[in-house]
PDB file of N, CA and C in Angstrom:
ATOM      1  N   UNK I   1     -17.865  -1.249  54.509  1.00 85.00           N
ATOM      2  CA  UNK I   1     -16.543  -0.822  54.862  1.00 85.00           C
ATOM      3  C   UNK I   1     -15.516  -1.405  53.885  1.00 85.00           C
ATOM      4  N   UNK I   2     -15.735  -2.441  53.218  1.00 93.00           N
ATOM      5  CA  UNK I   2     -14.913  -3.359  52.347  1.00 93.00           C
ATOM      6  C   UNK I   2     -14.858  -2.654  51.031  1.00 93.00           C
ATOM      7  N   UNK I   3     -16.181  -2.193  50.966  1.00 94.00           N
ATOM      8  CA  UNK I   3     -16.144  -0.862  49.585  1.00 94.00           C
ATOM      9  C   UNK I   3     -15.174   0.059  50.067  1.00 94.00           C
ATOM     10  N   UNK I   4     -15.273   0.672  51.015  1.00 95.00           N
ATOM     11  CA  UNK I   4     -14.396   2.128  51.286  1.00 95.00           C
ATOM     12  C   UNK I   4     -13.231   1.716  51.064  1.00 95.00           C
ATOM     13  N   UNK I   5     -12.796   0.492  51.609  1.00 95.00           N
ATOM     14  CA  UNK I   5     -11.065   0.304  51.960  1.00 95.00           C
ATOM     15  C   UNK I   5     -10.654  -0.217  50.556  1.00 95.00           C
ATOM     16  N   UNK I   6     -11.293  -0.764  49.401  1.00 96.00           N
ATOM     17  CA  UNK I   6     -11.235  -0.879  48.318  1.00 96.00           C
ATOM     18  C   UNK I   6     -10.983  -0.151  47.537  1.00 96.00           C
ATOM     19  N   UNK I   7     -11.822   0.795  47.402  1.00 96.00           N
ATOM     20  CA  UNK I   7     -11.619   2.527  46.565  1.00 96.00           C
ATOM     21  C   UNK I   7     -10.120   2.832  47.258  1.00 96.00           C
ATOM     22  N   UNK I   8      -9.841   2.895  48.200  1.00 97.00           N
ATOM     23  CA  UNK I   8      -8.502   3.627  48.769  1.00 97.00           C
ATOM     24  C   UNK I   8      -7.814   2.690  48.386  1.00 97.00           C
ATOM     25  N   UNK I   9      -7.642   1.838  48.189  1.00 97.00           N
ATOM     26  CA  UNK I   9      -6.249   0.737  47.734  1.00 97.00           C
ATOM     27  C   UNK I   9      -6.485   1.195  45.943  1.00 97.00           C
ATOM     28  N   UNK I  10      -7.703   0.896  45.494  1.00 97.00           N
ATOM     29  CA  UNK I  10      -7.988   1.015  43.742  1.00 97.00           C
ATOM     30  C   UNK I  10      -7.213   2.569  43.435  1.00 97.00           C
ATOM     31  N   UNK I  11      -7.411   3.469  44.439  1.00 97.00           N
ATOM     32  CA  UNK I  11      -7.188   4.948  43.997  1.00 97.00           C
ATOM     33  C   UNK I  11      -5.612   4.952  44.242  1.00 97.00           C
ATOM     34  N   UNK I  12      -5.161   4.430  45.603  1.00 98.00           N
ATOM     35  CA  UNK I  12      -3.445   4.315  45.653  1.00 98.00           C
ATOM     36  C   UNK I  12      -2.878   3.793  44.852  1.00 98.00           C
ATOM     37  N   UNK I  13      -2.893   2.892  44.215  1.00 98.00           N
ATOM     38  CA  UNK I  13      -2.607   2.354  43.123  1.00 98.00           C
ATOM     39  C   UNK I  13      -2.654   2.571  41.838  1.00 98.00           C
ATOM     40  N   UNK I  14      -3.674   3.170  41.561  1.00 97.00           N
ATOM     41  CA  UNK I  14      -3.646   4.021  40.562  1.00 97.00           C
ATOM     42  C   UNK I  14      -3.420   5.577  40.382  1.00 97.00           C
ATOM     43  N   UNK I  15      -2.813   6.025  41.656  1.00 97.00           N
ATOM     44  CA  UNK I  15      -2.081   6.882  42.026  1.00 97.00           C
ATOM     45  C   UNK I  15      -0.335   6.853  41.132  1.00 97.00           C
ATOM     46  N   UNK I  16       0.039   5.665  42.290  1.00 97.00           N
ATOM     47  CA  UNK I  16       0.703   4.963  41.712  1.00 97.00           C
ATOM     48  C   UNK I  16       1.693   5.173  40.443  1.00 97.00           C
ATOM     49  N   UNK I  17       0.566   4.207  39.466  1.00 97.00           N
ATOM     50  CA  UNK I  17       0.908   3.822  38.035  1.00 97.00           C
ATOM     51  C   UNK I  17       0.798   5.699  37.668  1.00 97.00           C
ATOM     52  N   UNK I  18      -0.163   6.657  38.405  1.00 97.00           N
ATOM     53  CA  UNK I  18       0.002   7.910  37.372  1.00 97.00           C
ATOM     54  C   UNK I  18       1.668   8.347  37.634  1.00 97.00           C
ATOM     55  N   UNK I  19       2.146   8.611  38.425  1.00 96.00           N
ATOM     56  CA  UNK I  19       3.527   8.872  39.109  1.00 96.00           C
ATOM     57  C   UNK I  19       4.632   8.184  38.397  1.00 96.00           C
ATOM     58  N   UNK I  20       4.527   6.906  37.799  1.00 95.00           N
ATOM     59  CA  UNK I  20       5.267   5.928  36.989  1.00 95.00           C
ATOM     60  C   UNK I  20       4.631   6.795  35.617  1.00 95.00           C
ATOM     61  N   UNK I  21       3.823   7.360  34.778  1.00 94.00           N
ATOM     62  CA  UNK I  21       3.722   7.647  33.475  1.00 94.00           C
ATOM     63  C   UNK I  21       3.889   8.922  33.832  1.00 94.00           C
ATOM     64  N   UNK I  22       4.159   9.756  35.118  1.00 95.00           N
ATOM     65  CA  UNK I  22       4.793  11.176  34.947  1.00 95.00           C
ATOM     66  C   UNK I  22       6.207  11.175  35.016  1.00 95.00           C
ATOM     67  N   UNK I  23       6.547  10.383  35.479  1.00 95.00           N
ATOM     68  CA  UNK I  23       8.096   9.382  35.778  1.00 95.00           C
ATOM     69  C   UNK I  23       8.781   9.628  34.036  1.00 95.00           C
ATOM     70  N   UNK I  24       7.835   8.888  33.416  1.00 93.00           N
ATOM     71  CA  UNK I  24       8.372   8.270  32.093  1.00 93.00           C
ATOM     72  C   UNK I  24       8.405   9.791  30.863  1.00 93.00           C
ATOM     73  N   UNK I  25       7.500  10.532  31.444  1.00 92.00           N
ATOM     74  CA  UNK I  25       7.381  11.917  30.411  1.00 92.00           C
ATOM     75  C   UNK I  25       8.658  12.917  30.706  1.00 92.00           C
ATOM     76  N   UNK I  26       9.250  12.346  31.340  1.00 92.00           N
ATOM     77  CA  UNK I  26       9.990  13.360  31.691  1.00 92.00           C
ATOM     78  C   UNK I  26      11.828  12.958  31.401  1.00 92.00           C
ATOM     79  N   UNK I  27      12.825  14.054  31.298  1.00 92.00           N
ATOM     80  CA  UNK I  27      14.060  13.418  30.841  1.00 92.00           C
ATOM     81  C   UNK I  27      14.697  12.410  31.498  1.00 92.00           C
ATOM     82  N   UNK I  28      14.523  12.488  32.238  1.00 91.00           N
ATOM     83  CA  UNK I  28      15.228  11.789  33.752  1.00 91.00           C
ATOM     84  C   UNK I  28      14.556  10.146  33.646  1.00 91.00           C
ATOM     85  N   UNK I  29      13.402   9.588  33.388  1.00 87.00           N
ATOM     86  CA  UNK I  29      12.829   8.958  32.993  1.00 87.00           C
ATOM     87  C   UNK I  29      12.483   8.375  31.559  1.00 87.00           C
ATOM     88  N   UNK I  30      12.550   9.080  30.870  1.00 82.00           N
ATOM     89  CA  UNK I  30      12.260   8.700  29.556  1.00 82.00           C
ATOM     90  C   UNK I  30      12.846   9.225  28.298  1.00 82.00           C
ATOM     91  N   UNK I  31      12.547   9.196  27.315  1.00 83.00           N
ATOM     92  CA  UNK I  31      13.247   9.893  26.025  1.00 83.00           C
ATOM     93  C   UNK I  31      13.085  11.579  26.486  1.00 83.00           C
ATOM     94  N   UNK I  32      12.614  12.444  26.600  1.00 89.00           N
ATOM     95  CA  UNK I  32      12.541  14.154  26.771  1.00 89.00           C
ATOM     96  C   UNK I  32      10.984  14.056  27.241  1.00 89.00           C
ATOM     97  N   UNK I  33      10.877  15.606  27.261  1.00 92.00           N
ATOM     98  CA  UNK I  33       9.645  15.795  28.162  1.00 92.00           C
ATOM     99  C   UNK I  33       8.191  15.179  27.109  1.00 92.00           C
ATOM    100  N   UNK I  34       7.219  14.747  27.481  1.00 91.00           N
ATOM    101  CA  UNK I  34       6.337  14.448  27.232  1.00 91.00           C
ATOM    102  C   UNK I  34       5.375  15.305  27.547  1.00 91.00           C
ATOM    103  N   UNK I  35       4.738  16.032  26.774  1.00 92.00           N
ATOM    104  CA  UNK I  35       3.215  17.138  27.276  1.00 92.00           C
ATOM    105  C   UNK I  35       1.951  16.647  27.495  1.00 92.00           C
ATOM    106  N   UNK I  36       2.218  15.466  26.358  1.00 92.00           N
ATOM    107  CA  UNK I  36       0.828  14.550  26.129  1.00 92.00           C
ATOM    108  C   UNK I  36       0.399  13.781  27.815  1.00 92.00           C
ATOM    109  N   UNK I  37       1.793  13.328  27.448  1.00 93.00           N
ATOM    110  CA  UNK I  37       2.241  12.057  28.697  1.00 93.00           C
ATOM    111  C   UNK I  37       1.864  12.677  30.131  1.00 93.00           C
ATOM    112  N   UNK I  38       2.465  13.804  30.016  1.00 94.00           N
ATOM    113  CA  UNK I  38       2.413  14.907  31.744  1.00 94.00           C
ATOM    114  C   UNK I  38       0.573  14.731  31.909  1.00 94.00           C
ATOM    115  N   UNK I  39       0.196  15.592  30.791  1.00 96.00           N
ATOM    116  CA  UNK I  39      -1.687  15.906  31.116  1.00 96.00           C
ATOM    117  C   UNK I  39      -2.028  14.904  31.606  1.00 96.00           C
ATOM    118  N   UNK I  40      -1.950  13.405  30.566  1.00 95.00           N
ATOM    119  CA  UNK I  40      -2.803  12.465  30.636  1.00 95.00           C
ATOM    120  C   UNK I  40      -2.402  12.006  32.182  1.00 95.00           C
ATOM    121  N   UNK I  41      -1.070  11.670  32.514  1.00 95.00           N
ATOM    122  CA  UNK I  41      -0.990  11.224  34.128  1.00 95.00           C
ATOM    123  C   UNK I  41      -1.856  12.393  35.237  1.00 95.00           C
ATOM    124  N   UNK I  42      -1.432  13.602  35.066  1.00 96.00           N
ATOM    125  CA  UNK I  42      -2.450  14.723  35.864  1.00 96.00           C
ATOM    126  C   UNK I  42      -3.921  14.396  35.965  1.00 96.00           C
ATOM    127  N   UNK I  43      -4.407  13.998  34.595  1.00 96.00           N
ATOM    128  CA  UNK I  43      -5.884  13.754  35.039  1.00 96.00           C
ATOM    129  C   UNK I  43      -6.169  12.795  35.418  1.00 96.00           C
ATOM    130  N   UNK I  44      -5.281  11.314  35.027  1.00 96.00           N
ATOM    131  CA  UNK I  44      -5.299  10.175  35.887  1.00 96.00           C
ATOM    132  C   UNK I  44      -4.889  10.417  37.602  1.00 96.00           C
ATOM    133  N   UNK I  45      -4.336  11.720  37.759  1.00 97.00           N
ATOM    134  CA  UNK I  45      -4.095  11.428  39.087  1.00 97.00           C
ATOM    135  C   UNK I  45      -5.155  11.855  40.137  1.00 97.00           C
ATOM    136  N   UNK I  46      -6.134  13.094  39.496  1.00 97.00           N
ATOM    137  CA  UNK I  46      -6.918  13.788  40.090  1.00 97.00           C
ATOM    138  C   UNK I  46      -7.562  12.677  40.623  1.00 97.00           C
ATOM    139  N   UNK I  47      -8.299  11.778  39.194  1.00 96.00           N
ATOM    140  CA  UNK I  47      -9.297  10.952  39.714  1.00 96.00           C
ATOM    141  C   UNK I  47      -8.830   9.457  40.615  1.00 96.00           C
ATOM    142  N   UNK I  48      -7.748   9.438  40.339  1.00 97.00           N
ATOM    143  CA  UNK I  48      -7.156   8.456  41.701  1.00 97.00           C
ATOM    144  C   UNK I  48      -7.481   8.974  43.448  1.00 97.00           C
ATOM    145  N   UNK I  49      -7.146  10.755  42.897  1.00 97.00           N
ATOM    146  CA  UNK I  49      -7.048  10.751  44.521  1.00 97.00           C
ATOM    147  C   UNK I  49      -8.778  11.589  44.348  1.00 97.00           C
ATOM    148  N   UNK I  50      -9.556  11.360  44.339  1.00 97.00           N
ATOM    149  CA  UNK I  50     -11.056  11.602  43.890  1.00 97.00           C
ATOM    150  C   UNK I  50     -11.346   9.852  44.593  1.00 97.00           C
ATOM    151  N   UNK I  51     -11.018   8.566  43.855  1.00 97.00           N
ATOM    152  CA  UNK I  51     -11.411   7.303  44.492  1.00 97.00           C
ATOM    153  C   UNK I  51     -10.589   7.256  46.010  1.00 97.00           C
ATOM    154  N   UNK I  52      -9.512   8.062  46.715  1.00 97.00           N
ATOM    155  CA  UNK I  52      -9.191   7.609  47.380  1.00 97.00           C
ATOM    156  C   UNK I  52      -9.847   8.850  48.492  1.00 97.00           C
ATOM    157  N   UNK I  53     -10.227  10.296  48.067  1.00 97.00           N
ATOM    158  CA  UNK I  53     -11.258  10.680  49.066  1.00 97.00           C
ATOM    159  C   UNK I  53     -12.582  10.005  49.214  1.00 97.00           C
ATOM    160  N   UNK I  54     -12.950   9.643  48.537  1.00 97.00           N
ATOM    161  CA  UNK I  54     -14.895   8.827  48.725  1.00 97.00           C
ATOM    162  C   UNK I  54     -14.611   7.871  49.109  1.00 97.00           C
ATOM    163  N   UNK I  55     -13.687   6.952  49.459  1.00 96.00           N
ATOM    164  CA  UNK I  55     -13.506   5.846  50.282  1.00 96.00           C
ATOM    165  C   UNK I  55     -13.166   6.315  51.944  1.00 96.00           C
ATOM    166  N   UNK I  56     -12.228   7.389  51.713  1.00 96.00           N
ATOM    167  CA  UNK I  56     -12.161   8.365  53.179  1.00 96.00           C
ATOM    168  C   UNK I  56     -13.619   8.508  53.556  1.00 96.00           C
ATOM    169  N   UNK I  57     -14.157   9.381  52.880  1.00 97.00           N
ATOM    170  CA  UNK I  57     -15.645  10.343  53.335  1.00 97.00           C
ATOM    171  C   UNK I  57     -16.734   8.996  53.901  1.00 97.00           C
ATOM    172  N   UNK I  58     -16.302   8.061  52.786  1.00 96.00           N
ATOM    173  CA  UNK I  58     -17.229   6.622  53.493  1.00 96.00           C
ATOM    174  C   UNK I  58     -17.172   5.999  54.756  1.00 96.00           C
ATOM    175  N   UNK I  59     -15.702   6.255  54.720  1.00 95.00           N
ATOM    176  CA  UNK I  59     -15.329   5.557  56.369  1.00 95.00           C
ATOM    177  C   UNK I  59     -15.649   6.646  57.302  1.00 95.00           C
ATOM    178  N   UNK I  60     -15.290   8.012  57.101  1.00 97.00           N
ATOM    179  CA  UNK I  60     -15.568   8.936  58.091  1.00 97.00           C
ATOM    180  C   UNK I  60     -17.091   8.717  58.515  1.00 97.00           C
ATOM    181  N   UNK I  61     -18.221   9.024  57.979  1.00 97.00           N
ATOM    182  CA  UNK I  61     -19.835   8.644  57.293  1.00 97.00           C
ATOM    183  C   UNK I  61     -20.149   7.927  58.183  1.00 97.00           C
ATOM    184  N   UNK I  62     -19.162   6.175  58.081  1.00 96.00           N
ATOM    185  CA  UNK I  62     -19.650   5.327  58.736  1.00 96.00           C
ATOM    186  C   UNK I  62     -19.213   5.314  59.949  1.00 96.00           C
ATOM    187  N   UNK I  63     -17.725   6.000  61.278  1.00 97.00           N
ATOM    188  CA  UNK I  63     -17.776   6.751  61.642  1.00 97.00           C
ATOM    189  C   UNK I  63     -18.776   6.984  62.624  1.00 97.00           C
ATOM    190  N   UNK I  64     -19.196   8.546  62.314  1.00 98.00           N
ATOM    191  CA  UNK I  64     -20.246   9.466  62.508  1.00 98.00           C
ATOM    192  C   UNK I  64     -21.618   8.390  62.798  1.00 98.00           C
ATOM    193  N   UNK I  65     -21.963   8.120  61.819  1.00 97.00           N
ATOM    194  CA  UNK I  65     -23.121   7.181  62.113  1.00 97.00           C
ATOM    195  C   UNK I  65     -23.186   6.029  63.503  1.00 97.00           C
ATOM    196  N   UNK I  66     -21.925   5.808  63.971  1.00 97.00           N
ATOM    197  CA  UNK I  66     -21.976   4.892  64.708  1.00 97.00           C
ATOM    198  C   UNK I  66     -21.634   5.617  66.471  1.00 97.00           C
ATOM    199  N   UNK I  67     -21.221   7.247  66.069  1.00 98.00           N
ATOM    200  CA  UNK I  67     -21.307   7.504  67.152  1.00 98.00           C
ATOM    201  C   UNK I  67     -22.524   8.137  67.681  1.00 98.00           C
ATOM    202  N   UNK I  68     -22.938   8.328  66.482  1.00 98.00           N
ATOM    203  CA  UNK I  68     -24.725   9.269  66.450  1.00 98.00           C
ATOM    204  C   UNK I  68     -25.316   8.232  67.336  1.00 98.00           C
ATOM    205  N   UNK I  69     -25.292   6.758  67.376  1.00 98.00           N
ATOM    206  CA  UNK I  69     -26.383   6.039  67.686  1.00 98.00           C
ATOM    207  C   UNK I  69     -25.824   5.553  69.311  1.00 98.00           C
ATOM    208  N   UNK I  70     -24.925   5.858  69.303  1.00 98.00           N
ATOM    209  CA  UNK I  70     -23.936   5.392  70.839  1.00 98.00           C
ATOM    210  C   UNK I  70     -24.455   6.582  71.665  1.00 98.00           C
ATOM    211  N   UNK I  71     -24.737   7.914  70.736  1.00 98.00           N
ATOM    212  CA  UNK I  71     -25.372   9.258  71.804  1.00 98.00           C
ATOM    213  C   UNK I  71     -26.792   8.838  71.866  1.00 98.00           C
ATOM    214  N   UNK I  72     -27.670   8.351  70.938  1.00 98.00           N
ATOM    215  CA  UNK I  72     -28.402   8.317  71.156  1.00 98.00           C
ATOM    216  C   UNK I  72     -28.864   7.253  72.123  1.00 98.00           C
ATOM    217  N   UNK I  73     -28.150   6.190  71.687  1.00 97.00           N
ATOM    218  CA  UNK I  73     -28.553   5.328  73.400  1.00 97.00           C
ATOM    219  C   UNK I  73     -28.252   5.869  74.767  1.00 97.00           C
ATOM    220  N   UNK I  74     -27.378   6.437  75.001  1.00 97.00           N
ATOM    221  CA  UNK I  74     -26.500   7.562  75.836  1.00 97.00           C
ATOM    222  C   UNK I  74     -27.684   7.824  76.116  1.00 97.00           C
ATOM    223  N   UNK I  75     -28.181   8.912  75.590  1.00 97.00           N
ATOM    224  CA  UNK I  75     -29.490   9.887  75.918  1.00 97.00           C
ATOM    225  C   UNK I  75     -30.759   9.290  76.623  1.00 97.00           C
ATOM    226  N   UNK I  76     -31.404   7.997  75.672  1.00 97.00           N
ATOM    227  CA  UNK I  76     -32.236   7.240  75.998  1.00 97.00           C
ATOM    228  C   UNK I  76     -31.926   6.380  77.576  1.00 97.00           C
ATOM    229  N   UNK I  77     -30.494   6.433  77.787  1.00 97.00           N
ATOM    230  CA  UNK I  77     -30.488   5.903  79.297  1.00 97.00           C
ATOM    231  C   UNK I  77     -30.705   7.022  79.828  1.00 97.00           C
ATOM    232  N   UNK I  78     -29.764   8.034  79.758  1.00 96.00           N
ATOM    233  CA  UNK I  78     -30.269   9.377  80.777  1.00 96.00           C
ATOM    234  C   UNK I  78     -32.099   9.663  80.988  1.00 96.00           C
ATOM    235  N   UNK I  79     -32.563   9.821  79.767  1.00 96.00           N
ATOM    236  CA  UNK I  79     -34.110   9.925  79.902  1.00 96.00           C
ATOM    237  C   UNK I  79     -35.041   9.282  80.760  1.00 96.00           C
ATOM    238  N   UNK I  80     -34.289   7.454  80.646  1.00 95.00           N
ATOM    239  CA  UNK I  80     -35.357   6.789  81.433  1.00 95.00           C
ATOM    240  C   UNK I  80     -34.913   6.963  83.068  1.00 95.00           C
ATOM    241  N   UNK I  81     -33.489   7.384  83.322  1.00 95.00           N
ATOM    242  CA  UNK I  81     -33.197   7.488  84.729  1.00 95.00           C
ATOM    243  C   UNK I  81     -33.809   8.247  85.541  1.00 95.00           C
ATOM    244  N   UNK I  82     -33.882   9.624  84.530  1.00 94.00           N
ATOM    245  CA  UNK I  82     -34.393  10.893  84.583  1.00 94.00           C
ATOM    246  C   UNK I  82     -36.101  10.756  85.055  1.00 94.00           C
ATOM    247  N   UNK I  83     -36.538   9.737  84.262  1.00 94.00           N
ATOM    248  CA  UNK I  83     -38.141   9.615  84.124  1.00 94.00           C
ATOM    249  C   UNK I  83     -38.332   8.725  85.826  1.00 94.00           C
ATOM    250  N   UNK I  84     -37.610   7.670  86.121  1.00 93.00           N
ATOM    251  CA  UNK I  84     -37.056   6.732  87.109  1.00 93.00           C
ATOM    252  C   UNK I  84     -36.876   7.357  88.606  1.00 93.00           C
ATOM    253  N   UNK I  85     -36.815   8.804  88.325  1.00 89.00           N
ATOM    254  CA  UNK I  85     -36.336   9.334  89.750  1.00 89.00           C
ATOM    255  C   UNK I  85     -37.484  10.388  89.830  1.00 89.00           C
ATOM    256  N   UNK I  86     -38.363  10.487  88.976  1.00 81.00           N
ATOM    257  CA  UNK I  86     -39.522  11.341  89.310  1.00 81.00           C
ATOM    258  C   UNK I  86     -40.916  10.698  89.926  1.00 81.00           C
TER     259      UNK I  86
END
C-alpha cells in the first residue's frame, strides 16, 4: 500500500512541476510561447498522471482482494451452518 500511495504523491508532483514548465512556455509566464516547452510538459504530464492511475488501480486491486476474502469467509460460515442443520 506504501508503493501505491507513493506513485500518487511521485505522479502529483510531478504533475505539478509539468504545470510550472507549461506555466513558463507561455506569455503570461515566460518570455512568448514556447512549442518545445508546451510538448515536453504534455508528455511529462501524461506520464505523471499514468504514475498516479497505477497507484489508484493498486489500491482499488488491494481493495477488491480484501473484500473477495471477507465473501469468502461469509460463504464458508453459511456452508458450515447450512451443513450444521442437516
Amino acid at each position: 500500500m506504501i508503493l501505491h500511495r507513493t506513485l500518487q504523491v511521485v505522479g502529483a508532483l510531478a504533475l505539478l512541476m509539468c504545470l510550472n514548465l507549461a506555466w513558463g512556455a507561455t506569455p503570461l509566464g515566460g518570455e512568448g510561447w514556447s512549442r518545445a516547452r508546451l510538448l515536453y510538459a504534455g508528455a511529462g504530464g501524461v506520464s505523471a498522471l499514468a504514475l498516479i492511475a497505477i497507484g489508484g488501480l493498486g489500491l482499488a486491486l488491494r481493495r477488491a482482494e480484501a473484500r473477495a476474502r471477507e465473501m469468502q469467509a461469509a460463504l464458508t460460515r453459511i456452508e458450515a451452518e447450512l451443513r450444521a442443520r442437516r
